[in-house]
XYZ file of C-alpha atoms in Angstrom:
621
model
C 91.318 95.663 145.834
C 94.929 95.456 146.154
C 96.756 92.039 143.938
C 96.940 89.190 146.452
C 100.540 86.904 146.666
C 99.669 83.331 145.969
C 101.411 80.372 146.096
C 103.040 78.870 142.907
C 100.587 76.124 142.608
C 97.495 79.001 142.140
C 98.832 81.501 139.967
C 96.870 79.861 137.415
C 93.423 80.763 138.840
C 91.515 83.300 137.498
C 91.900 87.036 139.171
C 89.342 89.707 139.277
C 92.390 92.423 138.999
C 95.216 92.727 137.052
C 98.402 91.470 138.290
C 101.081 94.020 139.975
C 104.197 92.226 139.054
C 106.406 92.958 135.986
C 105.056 92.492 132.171
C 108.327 90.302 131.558
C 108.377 87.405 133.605
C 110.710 84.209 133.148
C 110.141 82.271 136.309
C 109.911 78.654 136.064
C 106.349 79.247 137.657
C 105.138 81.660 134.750
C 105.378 78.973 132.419
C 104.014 76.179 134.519
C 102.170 76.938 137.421
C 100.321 73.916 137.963
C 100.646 71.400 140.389
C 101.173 68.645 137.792
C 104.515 70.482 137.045
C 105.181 71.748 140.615
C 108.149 69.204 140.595
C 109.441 66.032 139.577
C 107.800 63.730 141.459
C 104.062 65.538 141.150
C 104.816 65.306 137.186
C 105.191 61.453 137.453
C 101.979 61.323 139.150
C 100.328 62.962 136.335
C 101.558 60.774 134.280
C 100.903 57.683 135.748
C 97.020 59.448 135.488
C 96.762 60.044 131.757
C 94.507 57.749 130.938
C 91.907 58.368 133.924
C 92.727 62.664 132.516
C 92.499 61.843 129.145
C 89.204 60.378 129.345
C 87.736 63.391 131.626
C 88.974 65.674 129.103
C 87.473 63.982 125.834
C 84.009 64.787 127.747
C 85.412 68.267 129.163
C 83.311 70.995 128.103
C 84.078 74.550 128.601
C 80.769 77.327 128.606
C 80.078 80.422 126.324
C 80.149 82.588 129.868
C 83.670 81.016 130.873
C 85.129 82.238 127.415
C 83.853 85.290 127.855
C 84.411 86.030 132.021
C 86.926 83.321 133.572
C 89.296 82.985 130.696
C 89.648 86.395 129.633
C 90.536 87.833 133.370
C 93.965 85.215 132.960
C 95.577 88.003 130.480
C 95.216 90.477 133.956
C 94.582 93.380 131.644
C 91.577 93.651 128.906
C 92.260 94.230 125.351
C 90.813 97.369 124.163
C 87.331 98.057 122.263
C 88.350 100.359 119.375
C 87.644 98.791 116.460
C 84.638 98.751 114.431
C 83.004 97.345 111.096
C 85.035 99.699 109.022
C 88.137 98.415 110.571
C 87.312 94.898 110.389
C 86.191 94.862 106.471
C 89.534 96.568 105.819
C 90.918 93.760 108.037
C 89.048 91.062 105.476
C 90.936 92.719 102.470
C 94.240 92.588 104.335
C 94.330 89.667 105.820
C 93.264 87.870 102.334
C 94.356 89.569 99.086
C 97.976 89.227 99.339
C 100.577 85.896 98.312
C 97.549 83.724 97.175
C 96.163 85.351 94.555
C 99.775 86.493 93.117
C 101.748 83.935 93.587
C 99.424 80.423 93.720
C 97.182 81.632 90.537
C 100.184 81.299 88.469
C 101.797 78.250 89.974
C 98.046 76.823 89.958
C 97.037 77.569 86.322
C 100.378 76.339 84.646
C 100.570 73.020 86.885
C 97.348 71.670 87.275
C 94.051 73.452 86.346
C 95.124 75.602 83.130
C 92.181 78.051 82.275
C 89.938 76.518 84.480
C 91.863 77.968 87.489
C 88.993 80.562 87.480
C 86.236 77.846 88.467
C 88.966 76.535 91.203
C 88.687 80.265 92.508
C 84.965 79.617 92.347
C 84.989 76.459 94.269
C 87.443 77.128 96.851
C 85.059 80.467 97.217
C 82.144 79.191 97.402
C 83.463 76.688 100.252
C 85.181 79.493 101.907
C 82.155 81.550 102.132
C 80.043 78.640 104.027
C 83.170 78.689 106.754
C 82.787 82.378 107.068
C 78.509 81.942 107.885
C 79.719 79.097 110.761
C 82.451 81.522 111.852
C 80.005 84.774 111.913
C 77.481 82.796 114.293
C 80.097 81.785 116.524
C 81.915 85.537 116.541
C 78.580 87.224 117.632
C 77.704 84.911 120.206
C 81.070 84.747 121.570
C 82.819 87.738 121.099
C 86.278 86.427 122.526
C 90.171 86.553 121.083
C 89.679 82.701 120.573
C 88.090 82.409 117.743
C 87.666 78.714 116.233
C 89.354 77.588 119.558
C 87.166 78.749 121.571
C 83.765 77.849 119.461
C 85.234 74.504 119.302
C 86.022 74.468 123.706
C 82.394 74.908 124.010
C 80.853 72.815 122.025
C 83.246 69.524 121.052
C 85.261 69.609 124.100
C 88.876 69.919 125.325
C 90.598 67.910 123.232
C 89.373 68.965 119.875
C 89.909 72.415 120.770
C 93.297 71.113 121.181
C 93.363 69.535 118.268
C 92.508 72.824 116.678
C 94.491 74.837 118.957
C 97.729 73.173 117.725
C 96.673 73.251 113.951
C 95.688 76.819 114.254
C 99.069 77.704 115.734
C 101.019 75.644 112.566
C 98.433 77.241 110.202
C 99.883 80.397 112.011
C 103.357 79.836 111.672
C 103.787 78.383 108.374
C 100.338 81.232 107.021
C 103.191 84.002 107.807
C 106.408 82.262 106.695
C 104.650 81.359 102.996
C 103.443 85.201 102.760
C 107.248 86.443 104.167
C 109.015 83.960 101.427
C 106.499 85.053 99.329
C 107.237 89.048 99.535
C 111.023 88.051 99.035
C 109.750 86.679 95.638
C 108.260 90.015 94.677
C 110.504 92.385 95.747
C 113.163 90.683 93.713
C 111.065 91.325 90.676
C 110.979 94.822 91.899
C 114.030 95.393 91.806
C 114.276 93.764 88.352
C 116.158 90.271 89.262
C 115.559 86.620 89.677
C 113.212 85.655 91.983
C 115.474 83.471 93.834
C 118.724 86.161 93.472
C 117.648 87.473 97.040
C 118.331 84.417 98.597
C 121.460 82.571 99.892
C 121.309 79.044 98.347
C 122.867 76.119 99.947
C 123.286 72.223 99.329
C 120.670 71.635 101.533
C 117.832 68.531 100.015
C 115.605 70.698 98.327
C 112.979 72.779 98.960
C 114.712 73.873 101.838
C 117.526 74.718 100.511
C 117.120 78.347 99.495
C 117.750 80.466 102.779
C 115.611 83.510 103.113
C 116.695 86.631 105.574
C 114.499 89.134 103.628
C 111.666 87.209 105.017
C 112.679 87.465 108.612
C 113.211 91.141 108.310
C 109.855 91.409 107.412
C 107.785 89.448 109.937
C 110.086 91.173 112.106
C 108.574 94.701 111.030
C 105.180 93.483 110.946
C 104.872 91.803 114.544
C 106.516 94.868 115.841
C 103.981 97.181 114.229
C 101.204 94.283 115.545
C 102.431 94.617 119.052
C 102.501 98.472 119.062
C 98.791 99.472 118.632
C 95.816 97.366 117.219
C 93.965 100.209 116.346
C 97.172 101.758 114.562
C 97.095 98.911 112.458
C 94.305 98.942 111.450
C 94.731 102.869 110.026
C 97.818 101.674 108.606
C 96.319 98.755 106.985
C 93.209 100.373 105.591
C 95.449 102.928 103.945
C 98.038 100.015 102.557
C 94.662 98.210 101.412
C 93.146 101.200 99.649
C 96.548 101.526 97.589
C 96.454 97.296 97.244
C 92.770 97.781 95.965
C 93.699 100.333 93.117
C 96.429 97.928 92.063
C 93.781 95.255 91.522
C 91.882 97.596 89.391
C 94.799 98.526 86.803
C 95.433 94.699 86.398
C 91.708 93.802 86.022
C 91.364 96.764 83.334
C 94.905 96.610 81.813
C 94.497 93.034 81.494
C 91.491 92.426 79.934
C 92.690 95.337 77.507
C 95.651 93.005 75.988
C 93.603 89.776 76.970
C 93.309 86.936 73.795
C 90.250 84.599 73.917
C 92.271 81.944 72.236
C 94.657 81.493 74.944
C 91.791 79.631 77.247
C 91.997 77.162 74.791
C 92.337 74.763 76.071
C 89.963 75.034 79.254
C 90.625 72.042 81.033
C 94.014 70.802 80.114
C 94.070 68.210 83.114
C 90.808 67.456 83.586
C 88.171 67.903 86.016
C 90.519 66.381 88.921
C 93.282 69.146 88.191
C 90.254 71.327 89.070
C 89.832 70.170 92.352
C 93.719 70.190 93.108
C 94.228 73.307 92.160
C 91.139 74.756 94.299
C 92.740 72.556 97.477
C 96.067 74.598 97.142
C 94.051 77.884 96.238
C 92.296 77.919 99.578
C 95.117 79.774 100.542
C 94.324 81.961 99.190
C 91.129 82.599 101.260
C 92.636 82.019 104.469
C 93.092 84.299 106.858
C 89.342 85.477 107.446
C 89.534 83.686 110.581
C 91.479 86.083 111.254
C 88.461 89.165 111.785
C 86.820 86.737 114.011
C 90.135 86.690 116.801
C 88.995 90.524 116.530
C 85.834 90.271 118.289
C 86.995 90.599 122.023
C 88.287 94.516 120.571
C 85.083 95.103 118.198
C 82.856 97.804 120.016
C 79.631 96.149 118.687
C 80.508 92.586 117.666
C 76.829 91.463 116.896
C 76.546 94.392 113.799
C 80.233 94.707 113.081
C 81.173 91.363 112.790
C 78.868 90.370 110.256
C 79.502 93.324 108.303
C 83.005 92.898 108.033
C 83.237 89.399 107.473
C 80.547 88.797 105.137
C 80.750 92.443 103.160
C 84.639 91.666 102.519
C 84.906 87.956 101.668
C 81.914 88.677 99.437
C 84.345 90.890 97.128
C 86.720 89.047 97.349
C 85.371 86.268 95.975
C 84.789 88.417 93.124
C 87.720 89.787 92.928
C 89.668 86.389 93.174
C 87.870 85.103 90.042
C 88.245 87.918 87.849
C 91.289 88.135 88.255
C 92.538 84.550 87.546
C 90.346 85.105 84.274
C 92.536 87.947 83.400
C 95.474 85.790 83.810
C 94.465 83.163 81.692
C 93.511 85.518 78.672
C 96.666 87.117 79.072
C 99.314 84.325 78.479
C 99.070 80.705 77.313
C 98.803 78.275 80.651
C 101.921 76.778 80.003
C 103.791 80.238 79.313
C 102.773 81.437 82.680
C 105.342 82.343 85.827
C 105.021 79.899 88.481
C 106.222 82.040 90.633
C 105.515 86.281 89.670
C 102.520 85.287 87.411
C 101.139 88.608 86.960
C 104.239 90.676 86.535
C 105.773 88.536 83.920
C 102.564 88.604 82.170
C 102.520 92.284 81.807
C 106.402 91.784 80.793
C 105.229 89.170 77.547
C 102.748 91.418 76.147
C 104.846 95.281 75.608
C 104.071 96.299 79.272
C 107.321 96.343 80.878
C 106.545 98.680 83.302
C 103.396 97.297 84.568
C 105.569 94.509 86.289
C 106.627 96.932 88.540
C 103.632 98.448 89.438
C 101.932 94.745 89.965
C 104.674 93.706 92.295
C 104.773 96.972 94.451
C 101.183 95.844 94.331
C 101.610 92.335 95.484
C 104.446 93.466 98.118
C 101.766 95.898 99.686
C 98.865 92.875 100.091
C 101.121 90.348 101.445
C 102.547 93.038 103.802
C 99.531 93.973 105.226
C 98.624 89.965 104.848
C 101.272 89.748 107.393
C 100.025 92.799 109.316
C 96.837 91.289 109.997
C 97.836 87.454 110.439
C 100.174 88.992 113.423
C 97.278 91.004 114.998
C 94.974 87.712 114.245
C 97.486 85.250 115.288
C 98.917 86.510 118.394
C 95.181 86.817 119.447
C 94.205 83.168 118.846
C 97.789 82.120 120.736
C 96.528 84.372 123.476
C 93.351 82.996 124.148
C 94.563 79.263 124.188
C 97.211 80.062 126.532
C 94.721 81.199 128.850
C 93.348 77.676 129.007
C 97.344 76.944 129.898
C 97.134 74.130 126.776
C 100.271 75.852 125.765
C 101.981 77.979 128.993
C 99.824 81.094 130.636
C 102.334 83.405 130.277
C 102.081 83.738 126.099
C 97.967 84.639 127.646
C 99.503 87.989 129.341
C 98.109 91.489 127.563
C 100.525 94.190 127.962
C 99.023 96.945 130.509
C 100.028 100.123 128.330
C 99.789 98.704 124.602
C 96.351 96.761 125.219
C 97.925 94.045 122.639
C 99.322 90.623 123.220
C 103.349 91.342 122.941
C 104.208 87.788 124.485
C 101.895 85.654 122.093
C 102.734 87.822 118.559
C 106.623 87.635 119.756
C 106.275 83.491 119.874
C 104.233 83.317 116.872
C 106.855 85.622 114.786
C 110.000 83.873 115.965
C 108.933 80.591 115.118
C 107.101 81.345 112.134
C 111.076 83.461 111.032
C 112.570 80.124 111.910
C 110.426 78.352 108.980
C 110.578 81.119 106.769
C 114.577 81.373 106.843
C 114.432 77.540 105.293
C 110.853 76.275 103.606
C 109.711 76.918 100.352
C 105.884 78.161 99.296
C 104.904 74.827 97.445
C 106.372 72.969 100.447
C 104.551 74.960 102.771
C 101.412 75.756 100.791
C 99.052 71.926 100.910
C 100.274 71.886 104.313
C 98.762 75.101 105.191
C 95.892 74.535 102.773
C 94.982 70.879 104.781
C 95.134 72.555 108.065
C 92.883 75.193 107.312
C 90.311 72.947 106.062
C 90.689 70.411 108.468
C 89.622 73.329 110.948
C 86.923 74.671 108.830
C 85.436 71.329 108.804
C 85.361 71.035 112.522
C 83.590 74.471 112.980
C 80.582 73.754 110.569
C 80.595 70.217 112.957
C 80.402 72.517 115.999
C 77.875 74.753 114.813
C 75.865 71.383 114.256
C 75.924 70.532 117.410
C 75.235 74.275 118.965
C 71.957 74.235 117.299
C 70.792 70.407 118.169
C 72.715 69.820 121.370
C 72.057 71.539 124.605
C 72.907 69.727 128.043
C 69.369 69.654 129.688
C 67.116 70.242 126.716
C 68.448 67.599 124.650
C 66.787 64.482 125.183
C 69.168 61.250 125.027
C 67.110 59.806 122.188
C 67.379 62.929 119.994
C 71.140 63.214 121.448
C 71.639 59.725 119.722
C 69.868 60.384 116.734
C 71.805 63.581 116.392
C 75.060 61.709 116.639
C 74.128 59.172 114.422
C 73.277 61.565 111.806
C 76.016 63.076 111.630
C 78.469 60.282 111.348
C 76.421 59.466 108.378
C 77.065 62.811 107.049
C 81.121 63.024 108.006
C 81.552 59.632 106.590
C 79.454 59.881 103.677
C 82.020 63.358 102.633
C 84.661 61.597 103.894
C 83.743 58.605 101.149
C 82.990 60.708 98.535
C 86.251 62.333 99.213
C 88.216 59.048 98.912
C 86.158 57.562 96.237
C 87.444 61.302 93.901
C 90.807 60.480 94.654
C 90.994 56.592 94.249
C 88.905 56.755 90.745
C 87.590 60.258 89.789
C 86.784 58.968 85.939
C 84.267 56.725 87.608
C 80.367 57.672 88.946
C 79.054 54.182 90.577
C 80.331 55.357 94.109
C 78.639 58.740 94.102
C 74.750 56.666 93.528
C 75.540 55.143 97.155
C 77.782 58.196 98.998
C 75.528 61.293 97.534
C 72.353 60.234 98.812
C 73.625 58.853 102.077
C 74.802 62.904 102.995
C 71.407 63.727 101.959
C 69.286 61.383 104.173
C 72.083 61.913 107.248
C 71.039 66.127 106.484
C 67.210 65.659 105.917
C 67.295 63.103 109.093
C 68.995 65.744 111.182
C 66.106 68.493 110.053
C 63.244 66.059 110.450
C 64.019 63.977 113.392
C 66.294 66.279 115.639
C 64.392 69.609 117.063
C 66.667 72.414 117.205
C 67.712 72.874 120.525
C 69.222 76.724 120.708
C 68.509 79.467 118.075
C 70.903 82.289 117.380
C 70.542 85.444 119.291
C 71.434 88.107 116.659
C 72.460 86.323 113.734
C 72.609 82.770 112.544
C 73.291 80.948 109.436
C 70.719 80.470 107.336
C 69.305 76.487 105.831
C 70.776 74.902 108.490
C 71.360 72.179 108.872
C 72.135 72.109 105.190
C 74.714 74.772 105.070
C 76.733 73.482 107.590
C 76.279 69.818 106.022
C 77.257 71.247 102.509
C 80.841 73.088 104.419
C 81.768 70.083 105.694
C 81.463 67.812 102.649
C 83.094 70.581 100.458
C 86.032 70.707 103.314
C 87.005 66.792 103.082
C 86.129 67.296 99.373
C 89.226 69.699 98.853
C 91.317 67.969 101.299
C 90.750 64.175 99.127
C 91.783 66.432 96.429
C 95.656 67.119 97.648
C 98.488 64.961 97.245
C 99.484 62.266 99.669
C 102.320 64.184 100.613
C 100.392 66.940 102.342
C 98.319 64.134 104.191
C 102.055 62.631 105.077
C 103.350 65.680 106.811
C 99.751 66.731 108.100
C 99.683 63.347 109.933
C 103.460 63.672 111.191
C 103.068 67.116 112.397
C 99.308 66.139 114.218
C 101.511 63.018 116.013
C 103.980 65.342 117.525
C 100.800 67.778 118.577
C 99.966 65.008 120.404
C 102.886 63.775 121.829
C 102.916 67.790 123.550
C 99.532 67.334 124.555
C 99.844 63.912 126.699
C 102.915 65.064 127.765
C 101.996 68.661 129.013
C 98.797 70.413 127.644
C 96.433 67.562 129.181
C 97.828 67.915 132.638
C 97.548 71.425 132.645
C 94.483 71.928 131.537
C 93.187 68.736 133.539
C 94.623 70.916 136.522
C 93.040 74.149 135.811
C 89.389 72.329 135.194
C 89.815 70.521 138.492
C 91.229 72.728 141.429
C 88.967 74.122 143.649
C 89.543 77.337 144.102
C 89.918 77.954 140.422
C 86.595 76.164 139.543
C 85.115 79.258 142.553
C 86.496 81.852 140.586
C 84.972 80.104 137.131
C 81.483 80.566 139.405
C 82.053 84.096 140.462
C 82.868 85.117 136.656
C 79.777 83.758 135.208
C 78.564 87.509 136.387
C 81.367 89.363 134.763
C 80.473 86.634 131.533
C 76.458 87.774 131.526
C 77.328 91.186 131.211
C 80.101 91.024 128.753
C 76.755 88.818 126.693
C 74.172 91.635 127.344
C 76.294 94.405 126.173
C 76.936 92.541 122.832
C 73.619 91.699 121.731
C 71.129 93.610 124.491
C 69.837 90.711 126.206
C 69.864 89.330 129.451
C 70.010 85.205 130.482
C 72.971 84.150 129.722
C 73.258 80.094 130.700
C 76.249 79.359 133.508
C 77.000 76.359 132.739
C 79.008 73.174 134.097
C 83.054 74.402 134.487
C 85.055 72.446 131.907
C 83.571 69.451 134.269
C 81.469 67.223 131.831
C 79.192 64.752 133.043
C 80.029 61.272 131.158
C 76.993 59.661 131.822
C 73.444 60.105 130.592
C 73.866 62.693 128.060
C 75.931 60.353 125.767
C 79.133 62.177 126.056
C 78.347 65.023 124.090
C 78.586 68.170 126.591
C-alpha cells in the first residue's frame, strides 16, 4: 500500500507503513503537527482549555496493546530484533560498572561513610535489585523501547508518565555528562597529570567553572557509534566489558594483597546517617540498568532474555560493587583517600606506581562503554516518548537503513555535551541520584497497581481499599524518610511509622484480591517486594542533602511549565482525534501479535485508547 499525503493536522496519526518522505525533516509540521499548534489562534484555544485537558489527562490511561501496536508504527520503520540474553547481560556490565564505582567510592568513603562505604554498596544494592524485579515484570510483558515510561503510561496515567518522561530525559542528560566529565578525570591520570590539568578553568561561581571539551569529544564518539548499529555495539561493548572485567580482577586480587586490616579502623567515622548519605549518592552507581529494559522492543525473545540479562548481571554486580569498596578501604586510611581517582592513587601510596595506569585505562574503558550503552538506552527511551508527541514526533523517527533512533540519540548527546562542557560530578551526582530514585519509586507503585487494579475486574470497594492502602504505605516511607533526616539519633517515630507500612502491606495482601497475574515472569512476595522498593527509594532520597531536593524541585517546575504549555496539548490531541483513536483500534491486532510472539499466548486485552473513564472506577484507569 503506497504512503498516503495527509494534511498537517494528521501527520500525527498512526500509519500502518512507513513514511516515503526524507529521514531529515525540519518543517514546522514535523515538530508540531497537532491542531493545538496548527497556528496562533488554535494554540490560544488550547490554552484557554488546560484545565478541562489537564483533568482528562490525570485519568488518561494508555493500554499494554497501544505500546506495543499504535505507538510503535509512529517511528514508520521497526527497530530490529538482533539482540539476545548474551547481549543484554553484557549490556548490564556496561551500562553499570563504569564512573560510579571509580570515582564516587572514593569521594564517598573519605566524605561521609569511611569504611562503612562497603555496607552503603550493600544498601544501595540491595534497593537496586528490588527496582530491577519491578522493571523485569514490566520488560516481559511489554517488550517496548519505553521502558519505565511506558510501564508507567499504562498503569498511572498520562501525566505521571510525564512526570517520568521528563526526569528520565534529565537522568539522561546529566547520567552521560557525569560519566563524560568523569572519563576526563581518568584519562588525565593516564597520562600522569592533575585531574583537573585537562580542563580550561575560568572565573565562573564554582562548580561550574572548570570547562570540559574532552568530555564532548567523547559523547560525541559514543552517540555516533550508538547511532551506527545496535547490534555493533553491543560486539563492541562485550569485548570493551570483557577487558573492563579483567581490570576488576587485578584490583580485587592486587588489592587485597597490600590490604591492612587496621585501616577500617575506624568503621563508622560519621555514623550510621553518613551511611545512608553515602548509599543515596552511590546509587549511581547502579543506574543505568534501566537501561537493558529500553532494549526489549530489539530482544528476539524478551520473556527468557530479559530476565536473564537483567537479573544474571546486576546480581554480580552487586558483588562486585562491594568487594571492591572493601578493597579500597583496606588499602588506604579513609581520610588519605582520592576524592576524585580513588583507586589509582591508592595503588600509587602503597609501591605500585604502575598499577595506576592500568586501573585508569580500566576505569576509562567502563565509563566508555557506560556511555556506549546509556546512548543506545537513552535515545530509545527519548524515542518512545516522542511517539506519544509529549516531547515533538519527529525525535520518535527510526532511521530506515540503520534500524536505530539517529534523531533521539543526536538530542540526547547535544544537550547532555552542553552540561558536560560546564557541571561538575558532585554537582551533578544527588541530582542524578534523586531522579533515579524518584523513578524507581514510581515503578514498584505501578507494579502495585498492575497486580490489584484492572478496569472491569476491580470492584470499586477493593479499588478504594487498594488506594487507601497504599497511601498508607507511601506516606508511612515517606515519614520514616523525614523522621531519619530531621532526628536520626532518635527511635520514638519509627514505633508509629514502621508498623503503619506493615499493616498498609499486610492490608493490601489480605483485603485486595489480585486482579492480573504475570504471564511469564513476575516478582516474587508481592505485595511486599514492591512495598519494601518503595520505602527503601524515599529512604535514600530523605537521606541527601537539601540541595539536591532544591534543584530536583526547580528542575520538576520548569518540566512542568513545558508540559502545560506544550506536552499536554499534544498529547490531549493525539488521545482525542478521531481518526487517530481508529487507527489505535485497528493496531490492537498488530499489538496481540507482537504479545503472542513474546510469551506464546493468545488474549491480549484492547483496552480503552488513552480515553479514561472518570467516573465509577475511582480514577484509577
Amino acid at each position: 500500500m503506497a504512503p498516503v499525503e495527509t494534511p498537517p493536522q494528521e501527520q500525527y496519526a498512526s500509519k500502518p507503513v512507513a513514511d516515503s518522505r526524507s529521514y531529515w525533516r525540519w518543517h514546522k509540521d514535523d515538530f508540531f503537527p497537532e491542531p493545538s499548534f496548527s497556528s496562533w489562534g488554535a494554540y490560544r484555544s488550547a490554552l484557554a482549555a488546560t484545565p478541562a485537558r489537564l483533568r482528562d489527562r490525570f485519568t488518561g490511561r494508555s493500554t499494554d496493546a497501544i505500546e506495543l501496536g499504535a505507538l510503535r508504527r509512529r517511528s514508520e520503520n521497526e527497530m530490529r530484533r538482533c539482540l539476545t540474553w548474551w547481549d543484554l547481560t553484557w549490556f548490564g556490565f556496561g551500562s553499570v560498572i563504569g564512573a560510579g564505582i571509580f570515582v564516587l567510592t572514593g569521594q564517598e568513603a573519605h566524605d561521609d561513610a569511611g569504611p562503612a562505604i562497603v555496607l552503603s554498596y550493600v544498601v544501595s544494592g540491595l534497593s537496586a535489585m528490588l527496582s530491577v524485579f519491578c522493571y523485569t515484570e514490566f520488560a516481559v510483558e511489554i517488550p517496548v523501547a519505553g521502558g519505565s515510561f511506558a510501564y508507567l503510561r499504562v498503569e498511572l496515567g498520562d501525566v505521571a508518565a510525564f512526570i517520568a518522561a521528563a526526569n528520565l530525559i534529565l537522568e539522561s542528560i546529566i547520567g552521560t555528562a557525569a560519566v563524560a566529565r568523569s572519563w576526563t578525570s581518568y584519562l588525565a591520570s593516564l597520562i600522569n597529570m592533575p585531574v583537573s590539568k585537562l580542563r580550561i578553568h575560568t572565573s565562573l561561581v564554582e562548580g561550574y567553572n572548570e570547562l570540559d571539551p574532552v568530555a564532548v569529544v567523547v559523547i560525541a564518539v559514543t552517540a555516533t557509534m550508538a547511532m551506527l548499529s545496535a547490534k555493533g555495539t553491543s560486539r563492541i561493548n562485550w569485548v570493551a566489558s570483557a577487558v573492563h572485567v579483567v581490570v576488576i580482577a587485578f584490583v580485587i586480587v592486587a588489592g587485597f594483597i597490600h590490604a591492612k586490616p587496621s585501616n577500617l579502623t575506624p568503621f563508622m567515622p560519621h555514623g550510621v546517617p553518613g551511611v545512608f548519605r553515602a548509599a543515596a549518592i552511590v546509587y549511581f552507581a547502579y543506574g543505568g540498568f534501566d537501561n537493558i529494559a529500553t532494549m526489549a522492543e530489539e530482544t528476539k525473545n524478551p520473556s527468557r532474555d530479559i530476565p536473564l540479562g537483567l537479573l544474571g548481571s546486576m546480581s554480580v554486580i552487586t558483588v562486585i560493587y562491594c568487594v571492591m569498596a572493601l578493597v579500597l578501604s583496606m588499602m588506604q586510611p579513609y581520610t588519605a583517600i582520592d576524592r576524585s581517582a580513588a583507586y589509582s592513587v591508592a595503588f600509587s601510596s602503597v609501591g605500585m606506581h604502575w598499577a595506576q595506569y592500568v586501573v585508569a585505562l580500566g576505569a576509562l574503558k567502563g565509563m566508555t562503554t557506560v556511555m556506549l550503552v546509556g546512548a543506545l538506552g537513552q535515545a530509545r527511551y527519548t524515542t518512545h516518548i516522542a511517539r506519544s508527541h509529549i516531547i515533538p514526533p519527529v525525535f520518535a523517527l527510526v532511521h530506515p537503513r540503520t534500524g536505530t533512533p539517529v534523531n533521539a540519540t543526536i538530542l540526547i548527546a547535544v544537550l547532555a555535551a552542553c552540561i558536560a562542557f560546564f557541571s561538575s560530578l558532585d554537582v551533578l551526582a544527588s541530582l542524578l541520584s534523586i531522579s533515579t530514585l524518584f523513578i524507581f519509586m514510581m515503578m514498584a507503585t505501578a507494579l502495585l497497581v498492575r497486580r490489584y487494579y484492572v478496569r472491569g475486574v476491580t470492584t470499586r470497594a477493593h479499588a478504594l481499599r487498594f488506594v487507601a492502602f497504599l497511601v498508607v504505605i507511601i506516606a508511612s516511607s515517606a515519614g520514616i524518610a523525614a523522621y531519619w533526616g530531621a532526628a536520626p539519633e532518635r527511635w520514638e517515630g519509627y514505633v508509629v511509622l514502621v508498623p503503619a507500612w506493615v499493616i498498609g502491606t499486610l492490608g493490601i495482601q489480605l483485603m485486595v484480591p489480585a486482579a492480573r497475574a504475570p504471564k511469564v515472569w513476575g516478582v516474587p512476595l508481592v505485595p511486599w517486594l514492591p512495598s519494601l522498593s518503595i520505602a527503601t527509594n524515599l529512604f535514600l532520597m530523605g537521606s541527601l542533602g537539601a540541595q539536591a531536593f532544591v534543584r530536583f524541585g526547580v528542575c520538576t517546575a520548569v518540566m512542568l511549565v513545558y508540559y502545560v504549555l506544550v506536552g499536554l496539548h499534544a498529547t490531549y490531541d493525539v488521545a482525542h482525534d478521531d481518526e487517530c483513536g481508529e487507527d489505535e483500534q485497528l493496531g490492537y491486532g498488530d499489538a496481540t501479535a507482537v504479545v503472542d510472539a513474546a510469551d506464546g499466548k493468545a488474549g491480549a486485552t484492547t483496552g480503552d485508547v488513552e480515553k479514561a473513564s472518570a467516573g465509577g472506577d475511582g480514577g484509577l484507569r
